[in-house]
mmCIF file with all atom_site columns, C-alpha atoms in Angstrom:
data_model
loop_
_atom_site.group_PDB
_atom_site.id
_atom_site.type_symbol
_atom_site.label_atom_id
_atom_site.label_alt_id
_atom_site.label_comp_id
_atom_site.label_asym_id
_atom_site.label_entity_id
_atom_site.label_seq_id
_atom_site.pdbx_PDB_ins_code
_atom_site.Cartn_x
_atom_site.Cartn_y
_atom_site.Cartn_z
_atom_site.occupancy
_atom_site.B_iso_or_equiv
_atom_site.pdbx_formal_charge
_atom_site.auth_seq_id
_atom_site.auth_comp_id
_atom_site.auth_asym_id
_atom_site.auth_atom_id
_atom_site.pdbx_PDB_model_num
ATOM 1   C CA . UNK A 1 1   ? 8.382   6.881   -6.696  1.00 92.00 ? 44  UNK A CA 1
ATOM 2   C CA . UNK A 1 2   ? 9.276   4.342   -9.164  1.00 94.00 ? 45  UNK A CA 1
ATOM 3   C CA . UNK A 1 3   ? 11.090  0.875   -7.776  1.00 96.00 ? 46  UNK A CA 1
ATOM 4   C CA . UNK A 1 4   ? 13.853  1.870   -10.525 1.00 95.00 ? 47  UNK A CA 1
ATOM 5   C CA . UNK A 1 5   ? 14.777  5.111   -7.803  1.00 95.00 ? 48  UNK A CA 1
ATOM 6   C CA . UNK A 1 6   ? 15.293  2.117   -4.611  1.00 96.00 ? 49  UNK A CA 1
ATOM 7   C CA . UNK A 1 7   ? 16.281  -1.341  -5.995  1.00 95.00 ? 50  UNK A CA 1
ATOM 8   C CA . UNK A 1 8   ? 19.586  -0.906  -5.035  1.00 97.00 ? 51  UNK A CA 1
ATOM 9   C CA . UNK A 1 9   ? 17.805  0.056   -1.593  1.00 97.00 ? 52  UNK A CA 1
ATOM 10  C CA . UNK A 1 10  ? 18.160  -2.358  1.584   1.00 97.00 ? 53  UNK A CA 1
ATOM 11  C CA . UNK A 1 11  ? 14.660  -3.431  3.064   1.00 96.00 ? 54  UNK A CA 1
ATOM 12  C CA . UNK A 1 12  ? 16.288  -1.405  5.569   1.00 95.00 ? 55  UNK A CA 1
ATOM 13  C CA . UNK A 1 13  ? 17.444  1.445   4.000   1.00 97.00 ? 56  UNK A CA 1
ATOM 14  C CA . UNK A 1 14  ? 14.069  1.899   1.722   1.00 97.00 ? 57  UNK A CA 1
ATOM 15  C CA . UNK A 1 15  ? 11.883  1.527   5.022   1.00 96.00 ? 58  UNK A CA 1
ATOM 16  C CA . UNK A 1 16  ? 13.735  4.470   6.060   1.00 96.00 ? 59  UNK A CA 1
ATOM 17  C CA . UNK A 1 17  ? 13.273  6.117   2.589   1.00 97.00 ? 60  UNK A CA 1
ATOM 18  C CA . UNK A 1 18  ? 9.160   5.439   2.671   1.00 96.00 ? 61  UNK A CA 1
ATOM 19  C CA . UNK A 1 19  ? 9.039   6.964   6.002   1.00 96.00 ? 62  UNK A CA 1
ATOM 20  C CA . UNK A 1 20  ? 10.465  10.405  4.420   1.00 96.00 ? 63  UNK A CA 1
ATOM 21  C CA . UNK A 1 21  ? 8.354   10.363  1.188   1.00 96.00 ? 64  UNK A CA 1
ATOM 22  C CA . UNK A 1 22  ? 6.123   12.771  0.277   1.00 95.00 ? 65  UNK A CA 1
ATOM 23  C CA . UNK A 1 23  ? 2.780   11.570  1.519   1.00 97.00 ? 66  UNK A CA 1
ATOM 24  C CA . UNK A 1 24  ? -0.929  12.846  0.232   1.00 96.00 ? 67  UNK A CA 1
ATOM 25  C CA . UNK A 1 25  ? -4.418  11.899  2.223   1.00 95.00 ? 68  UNK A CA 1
ATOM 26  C CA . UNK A 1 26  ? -5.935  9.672   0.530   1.00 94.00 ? 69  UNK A CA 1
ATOM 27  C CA . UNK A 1 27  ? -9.352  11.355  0.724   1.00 92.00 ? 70  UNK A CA 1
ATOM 28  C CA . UNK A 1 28  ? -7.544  14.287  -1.283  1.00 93.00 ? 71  UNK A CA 1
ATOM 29  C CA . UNK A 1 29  ? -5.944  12.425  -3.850  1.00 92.00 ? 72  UNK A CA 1
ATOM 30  C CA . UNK A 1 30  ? -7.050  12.978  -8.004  1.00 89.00 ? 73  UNK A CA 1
ATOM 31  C CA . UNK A 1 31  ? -7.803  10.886  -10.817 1.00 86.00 ? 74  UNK A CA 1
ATOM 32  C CA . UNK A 1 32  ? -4.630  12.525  -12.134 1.00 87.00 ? 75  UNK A CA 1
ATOM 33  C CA . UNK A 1 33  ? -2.194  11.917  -9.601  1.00 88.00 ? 76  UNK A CA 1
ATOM 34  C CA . UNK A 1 34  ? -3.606  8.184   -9.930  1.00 86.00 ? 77  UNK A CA 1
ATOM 35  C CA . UNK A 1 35  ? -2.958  8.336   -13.668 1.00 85.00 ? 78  UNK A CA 1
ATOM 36  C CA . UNK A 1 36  ? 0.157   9.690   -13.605 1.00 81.00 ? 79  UNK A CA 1
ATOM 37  C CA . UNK A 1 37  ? 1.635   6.361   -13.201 1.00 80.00 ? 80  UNK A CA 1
ATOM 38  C CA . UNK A 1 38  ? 0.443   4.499   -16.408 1.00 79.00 ? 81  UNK A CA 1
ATOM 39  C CA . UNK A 1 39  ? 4.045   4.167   -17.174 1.00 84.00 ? 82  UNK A CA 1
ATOM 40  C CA . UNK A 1 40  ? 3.888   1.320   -14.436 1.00 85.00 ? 83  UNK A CA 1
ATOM 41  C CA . UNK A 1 41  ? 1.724   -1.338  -14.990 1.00 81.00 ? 84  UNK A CA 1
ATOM 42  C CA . UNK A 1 42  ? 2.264   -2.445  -11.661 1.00 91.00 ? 85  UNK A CA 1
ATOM 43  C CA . UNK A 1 43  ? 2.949   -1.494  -8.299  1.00 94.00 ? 86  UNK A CA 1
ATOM 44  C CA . UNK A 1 44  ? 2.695   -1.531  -4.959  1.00 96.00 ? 87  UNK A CA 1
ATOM 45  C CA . UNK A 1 45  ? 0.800   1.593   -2.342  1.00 95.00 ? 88  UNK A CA 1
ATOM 46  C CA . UNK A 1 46  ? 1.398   1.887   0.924   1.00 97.00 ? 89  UNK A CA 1
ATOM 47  C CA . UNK A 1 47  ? -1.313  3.800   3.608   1.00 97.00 ? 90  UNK A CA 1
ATOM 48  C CA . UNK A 1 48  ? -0.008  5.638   6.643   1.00 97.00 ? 91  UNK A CA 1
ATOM 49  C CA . UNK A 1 49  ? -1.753  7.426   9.649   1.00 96.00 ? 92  UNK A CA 1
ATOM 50  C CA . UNK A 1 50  ? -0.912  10.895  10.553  1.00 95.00 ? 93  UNK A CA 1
ATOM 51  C CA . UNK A 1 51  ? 1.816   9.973   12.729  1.00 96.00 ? 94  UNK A CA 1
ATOM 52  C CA . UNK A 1 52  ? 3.779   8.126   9.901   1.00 96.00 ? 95  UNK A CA 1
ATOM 53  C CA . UNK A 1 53  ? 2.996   4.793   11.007  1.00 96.00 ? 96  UNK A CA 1
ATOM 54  C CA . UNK A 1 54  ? 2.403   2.316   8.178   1.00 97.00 ? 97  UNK A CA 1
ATOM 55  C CA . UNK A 1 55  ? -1.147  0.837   8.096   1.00 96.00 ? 98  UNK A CA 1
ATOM 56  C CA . UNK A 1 56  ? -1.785  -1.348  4.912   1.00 96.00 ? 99  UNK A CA 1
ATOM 57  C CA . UNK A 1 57  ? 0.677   -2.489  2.098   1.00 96.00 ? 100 UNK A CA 1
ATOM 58  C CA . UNK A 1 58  ? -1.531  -3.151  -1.148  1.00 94.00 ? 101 UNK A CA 1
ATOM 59  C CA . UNK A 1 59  ? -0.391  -4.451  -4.902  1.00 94.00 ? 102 UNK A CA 1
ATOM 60  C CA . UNK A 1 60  ? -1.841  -3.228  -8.350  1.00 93.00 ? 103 UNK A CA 1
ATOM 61  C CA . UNK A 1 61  ? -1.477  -5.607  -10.283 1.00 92.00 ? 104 UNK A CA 1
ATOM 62  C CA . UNK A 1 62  ? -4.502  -7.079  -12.306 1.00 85.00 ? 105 UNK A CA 1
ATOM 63  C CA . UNK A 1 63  ? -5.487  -3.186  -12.281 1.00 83.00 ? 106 UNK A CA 1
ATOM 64  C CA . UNK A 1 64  ? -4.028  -0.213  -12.721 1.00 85.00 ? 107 UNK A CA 1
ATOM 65  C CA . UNK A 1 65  ? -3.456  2.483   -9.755  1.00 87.00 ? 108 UNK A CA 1
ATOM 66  C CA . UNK A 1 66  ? -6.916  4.493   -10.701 1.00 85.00 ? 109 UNK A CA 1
ATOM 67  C CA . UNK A 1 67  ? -8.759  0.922   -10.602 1.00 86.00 ? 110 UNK A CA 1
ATOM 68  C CA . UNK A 1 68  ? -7.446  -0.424  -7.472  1.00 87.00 ? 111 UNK A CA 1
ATOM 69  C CA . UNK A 1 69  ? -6.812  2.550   -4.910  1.00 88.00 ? 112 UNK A CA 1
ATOM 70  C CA . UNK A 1 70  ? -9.757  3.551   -4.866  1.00 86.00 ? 113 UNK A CA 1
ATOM 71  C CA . UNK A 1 71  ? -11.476 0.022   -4.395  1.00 85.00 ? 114 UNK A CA 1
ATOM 72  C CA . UNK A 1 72  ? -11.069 -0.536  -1.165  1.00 86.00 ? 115 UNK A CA 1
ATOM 73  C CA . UNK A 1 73  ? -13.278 3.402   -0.428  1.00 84.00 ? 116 UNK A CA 1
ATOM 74  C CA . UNK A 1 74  ? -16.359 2.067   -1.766  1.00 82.00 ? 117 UNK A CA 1
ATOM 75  C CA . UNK A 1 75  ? -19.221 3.579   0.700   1.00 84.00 ? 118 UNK A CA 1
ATOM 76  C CA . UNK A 1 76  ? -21.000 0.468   0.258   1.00 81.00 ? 119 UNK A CA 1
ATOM 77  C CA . UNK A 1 77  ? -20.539 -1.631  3.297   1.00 81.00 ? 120 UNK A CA 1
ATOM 78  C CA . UNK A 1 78  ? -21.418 -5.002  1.156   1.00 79.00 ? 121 UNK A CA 1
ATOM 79  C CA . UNK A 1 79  ? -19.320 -4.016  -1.707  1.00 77.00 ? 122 UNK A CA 1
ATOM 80  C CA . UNK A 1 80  ? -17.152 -6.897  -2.814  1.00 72.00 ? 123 UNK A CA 1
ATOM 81  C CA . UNK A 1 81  ? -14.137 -5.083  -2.521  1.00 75.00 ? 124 UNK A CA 1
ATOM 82  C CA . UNK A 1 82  ? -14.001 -2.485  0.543   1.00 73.00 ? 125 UNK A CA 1
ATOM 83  C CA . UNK A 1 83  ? -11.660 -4.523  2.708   1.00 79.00 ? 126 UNK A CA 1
ATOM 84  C CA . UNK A 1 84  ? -9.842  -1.690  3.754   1.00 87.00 ? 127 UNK A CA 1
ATOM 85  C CA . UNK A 1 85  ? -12.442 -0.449  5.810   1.00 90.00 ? 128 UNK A CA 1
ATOM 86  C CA . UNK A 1 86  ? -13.283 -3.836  7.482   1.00 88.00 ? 129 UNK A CA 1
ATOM 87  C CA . UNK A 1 87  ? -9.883  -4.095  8.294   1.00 90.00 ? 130 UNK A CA 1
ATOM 88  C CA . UNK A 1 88  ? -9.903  -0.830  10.163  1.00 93.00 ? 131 UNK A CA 1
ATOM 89  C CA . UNK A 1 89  ? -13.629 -1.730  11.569  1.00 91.00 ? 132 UNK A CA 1
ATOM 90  C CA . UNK A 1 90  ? -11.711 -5.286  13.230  1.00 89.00 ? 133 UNK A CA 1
ATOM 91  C CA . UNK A 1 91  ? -8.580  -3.920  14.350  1.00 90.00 ? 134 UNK A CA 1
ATOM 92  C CA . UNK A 1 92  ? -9.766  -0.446  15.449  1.00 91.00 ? 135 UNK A CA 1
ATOM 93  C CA . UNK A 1 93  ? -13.188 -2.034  17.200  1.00 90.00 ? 136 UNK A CA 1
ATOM 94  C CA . UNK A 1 94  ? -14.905 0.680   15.159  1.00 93.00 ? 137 UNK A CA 1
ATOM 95  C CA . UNK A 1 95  ? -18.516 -0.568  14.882  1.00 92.00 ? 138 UNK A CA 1
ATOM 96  C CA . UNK A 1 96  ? -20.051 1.725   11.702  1.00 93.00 ? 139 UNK A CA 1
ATOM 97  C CA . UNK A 1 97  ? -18.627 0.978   8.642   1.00 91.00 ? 140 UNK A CA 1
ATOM 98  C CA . UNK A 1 98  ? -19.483 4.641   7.916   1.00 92.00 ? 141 UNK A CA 1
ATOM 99  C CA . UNK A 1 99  ? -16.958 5.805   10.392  1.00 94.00 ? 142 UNK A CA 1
ATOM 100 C CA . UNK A 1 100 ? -14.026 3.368   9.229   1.00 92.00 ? 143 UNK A CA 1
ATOM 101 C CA . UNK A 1 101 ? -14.550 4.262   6.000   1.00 91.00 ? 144 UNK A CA 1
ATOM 102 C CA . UNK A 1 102 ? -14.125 8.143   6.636   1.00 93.00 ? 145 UNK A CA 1
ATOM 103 C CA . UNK A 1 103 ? -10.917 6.764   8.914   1.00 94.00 ? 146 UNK A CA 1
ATOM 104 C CA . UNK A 1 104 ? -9.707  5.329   5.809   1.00 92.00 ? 147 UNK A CA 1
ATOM 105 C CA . UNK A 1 105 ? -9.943  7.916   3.853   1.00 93.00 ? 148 UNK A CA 1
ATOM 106 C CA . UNK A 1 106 ? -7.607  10.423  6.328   1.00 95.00 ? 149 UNK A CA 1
ATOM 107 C CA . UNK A 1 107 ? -5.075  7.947   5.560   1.00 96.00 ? 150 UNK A CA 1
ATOM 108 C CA . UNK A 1 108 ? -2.021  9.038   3.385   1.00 97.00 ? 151 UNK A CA 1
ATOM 109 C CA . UNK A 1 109 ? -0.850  6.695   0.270   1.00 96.00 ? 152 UNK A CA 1
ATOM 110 C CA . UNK A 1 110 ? 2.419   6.298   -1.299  1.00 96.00 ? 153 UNK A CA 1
ATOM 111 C CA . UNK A 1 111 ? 2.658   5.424   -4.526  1.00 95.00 ? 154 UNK A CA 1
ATOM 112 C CA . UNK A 1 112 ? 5.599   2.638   -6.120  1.00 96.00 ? 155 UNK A CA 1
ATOM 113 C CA . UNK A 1 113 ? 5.640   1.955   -9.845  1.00 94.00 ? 156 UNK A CA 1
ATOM 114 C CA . UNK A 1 114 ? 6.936   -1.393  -10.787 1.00 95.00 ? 157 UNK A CA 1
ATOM 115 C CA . UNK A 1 115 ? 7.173   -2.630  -14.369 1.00 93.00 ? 158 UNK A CA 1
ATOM 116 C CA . UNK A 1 116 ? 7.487   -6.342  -13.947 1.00 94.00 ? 159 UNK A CA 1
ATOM 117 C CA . UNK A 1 117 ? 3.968   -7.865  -12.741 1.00 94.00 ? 160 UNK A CA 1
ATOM 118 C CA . UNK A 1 118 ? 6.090   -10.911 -10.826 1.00 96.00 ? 161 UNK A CA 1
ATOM 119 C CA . UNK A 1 119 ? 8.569   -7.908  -8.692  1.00 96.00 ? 162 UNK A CA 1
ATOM 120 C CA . UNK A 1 120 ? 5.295   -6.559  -7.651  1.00 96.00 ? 163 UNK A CA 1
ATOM 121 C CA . UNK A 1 121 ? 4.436   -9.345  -5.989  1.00 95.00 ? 164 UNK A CA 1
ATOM 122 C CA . UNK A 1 122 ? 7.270   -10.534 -4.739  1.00 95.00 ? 165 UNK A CA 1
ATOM 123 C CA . UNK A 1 123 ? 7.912   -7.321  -3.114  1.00 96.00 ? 166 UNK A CA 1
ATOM 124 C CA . UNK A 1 124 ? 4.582   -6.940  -1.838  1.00 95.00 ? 167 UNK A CA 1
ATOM 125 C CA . UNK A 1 125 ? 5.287   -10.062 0.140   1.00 93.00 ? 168 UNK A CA 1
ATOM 126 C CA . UNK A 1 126 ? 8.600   -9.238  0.816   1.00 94.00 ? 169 UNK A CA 1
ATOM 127 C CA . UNK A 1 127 ? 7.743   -5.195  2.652   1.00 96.00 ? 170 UNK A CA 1
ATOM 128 C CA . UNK A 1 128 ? 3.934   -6.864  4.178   1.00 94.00 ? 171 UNK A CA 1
ATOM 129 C CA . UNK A 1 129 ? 7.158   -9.217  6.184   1.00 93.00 ? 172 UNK A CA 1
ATOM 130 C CA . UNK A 1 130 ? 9.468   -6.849  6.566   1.00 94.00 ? 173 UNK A CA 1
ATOM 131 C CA . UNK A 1 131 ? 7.447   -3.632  7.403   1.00 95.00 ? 174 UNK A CA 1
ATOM 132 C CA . UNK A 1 132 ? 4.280   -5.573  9.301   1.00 93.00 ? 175 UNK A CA 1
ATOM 133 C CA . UNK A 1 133 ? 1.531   -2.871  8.647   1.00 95.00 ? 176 UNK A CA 1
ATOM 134 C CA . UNK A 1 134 ? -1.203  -2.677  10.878  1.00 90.00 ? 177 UNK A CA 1
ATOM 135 C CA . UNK A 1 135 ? -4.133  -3.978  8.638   1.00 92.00 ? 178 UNK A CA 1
ATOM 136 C CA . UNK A 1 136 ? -2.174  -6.646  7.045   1.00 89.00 ? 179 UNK A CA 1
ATOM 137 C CA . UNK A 1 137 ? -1.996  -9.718  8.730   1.00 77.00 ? 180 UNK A CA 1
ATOM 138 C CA . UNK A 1 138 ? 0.745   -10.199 10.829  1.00 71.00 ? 181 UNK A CA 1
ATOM 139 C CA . UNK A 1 139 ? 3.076   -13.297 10.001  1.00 73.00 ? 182 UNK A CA 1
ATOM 140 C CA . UNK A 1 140 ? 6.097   -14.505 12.058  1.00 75.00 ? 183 UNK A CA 1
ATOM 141 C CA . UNK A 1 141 ? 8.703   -11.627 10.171  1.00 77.00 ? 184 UNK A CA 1
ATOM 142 C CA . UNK A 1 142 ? 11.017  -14.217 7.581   1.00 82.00 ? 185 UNK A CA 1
ATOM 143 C CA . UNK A 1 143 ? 12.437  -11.117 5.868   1.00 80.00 ? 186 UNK A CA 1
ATOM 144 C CA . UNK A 1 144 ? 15.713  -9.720  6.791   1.00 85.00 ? 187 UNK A CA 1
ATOM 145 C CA . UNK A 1 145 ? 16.329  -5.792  6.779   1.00 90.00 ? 188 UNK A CA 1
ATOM 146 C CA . UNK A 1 146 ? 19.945  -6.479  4.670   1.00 91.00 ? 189 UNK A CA 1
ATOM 147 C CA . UNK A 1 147 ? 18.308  -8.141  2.056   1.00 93.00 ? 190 UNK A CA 1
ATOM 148 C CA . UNK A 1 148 ? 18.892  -5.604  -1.492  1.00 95.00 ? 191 UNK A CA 1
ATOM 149 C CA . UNK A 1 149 ? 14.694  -5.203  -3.259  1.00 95.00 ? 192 UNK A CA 1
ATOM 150 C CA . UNK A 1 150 ? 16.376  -5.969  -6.878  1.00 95.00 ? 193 UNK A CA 1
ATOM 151 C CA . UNK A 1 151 ? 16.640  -9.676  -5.006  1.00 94.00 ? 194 UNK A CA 1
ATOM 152 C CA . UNK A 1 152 ? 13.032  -9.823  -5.246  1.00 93.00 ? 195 UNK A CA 1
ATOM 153 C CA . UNK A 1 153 ? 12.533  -9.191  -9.249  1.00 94.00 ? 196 UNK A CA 1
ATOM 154 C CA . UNK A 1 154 ? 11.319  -11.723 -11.088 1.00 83.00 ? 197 UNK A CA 1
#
C-alpha cells in the first residue's frame, strides 16, 4: 500500500485498514515483491502473528525495502543488525536464537511506501504510539486515534 491510498485515514480508521490488508509470511516473501516498491524511497513495514496481532513497526529509510526487511533475519546470532529476533528471544523467553529467528520468519509483513524521508519517520513514531506492537517498546500511548496521518508529513 502506498501512504498516498490512507493519508486522509484516521490513526483510527487506518489501524482498522492494516488489520484487513493483504498480509504475506515473511519467510515466503521475494526479492521482487521487495523491489516492487522502488517507487518509494521510504516507508514504513509492519510484522503480524498469525492471529493478526501486530508485533513490530519498522522504518526504511536510510535503505530501501530489499536492504532493510530482510536485516533483521540474519541467521547470525552476533550480526549487527538481527534485532528482530532478540526482541522475540526477550519478550517470548525463547532461549535459542535459532528458534526466534525461525519465529520471526512465520511472521507476516505489510508493506507502506512513503515518498518523503521526514513522513516516514514521523509516522513511524506516530503508529509505534498509537498501535503499541509487541516488540517495540512500549511508551505511555501520546497519540490520539482522531488524529488524520497527512498531520504527520513533513
Amino acid at each position: 500500500m502506498s501512504y498516498e491510498e490512507c493519508r486522509a485515514d484516521t490513526l483510527a480508521i487506518f489501524s482498522s485498514r492494516l488489520l484487513q490488508l493483504p498480509k504475506k509470511r515473511v519467510g515466503d516473501v521475494t526479492l521482487s515483491e521487495l523491489c516492487s516498491f522502488s517507487e518509494y524511497p521510504n516507508g514504513l513495514y509492519f510484522f503480524f502473528d498469525e492471529e493478526n496481532h501486530l508485533w513490530y513497526v519498522g522504518k526504511s529509510t536510510s535503505r530501501s525495502f530489499i536492504e532493510r526487511v530482510p536485516s533483521h533475519f540474519d541467521t547470525r546470532e552476533d550480526a549487527w543488525f538481527n534485532t528482530l529476533p532478540k526482541k522475540i528471544m526477550d519478550v517470548c523467553s525463547i532461549g535459542e536464537y535459532v528458534d526466534a529467528h525461525s519465529l520471526g520468519l512465520s511472521l507476516h509483513l505489510v508493506l507502506l511506501g512513503v515518498k518523503e524521508k521526514q513522513t516516514a519517520i514521523n509516522l513511524e513514531g506516530a503508529l509505534r504510539d498509537y498501535l503499541q506492537p509487541e516488540l517495540n517498546k512500549a511508551k505511555k500511548q501520546k497519540a490520539i486515534g482522531t488524529t488524520v496521518l497527512a498531520s504527520y508529513e513533513a
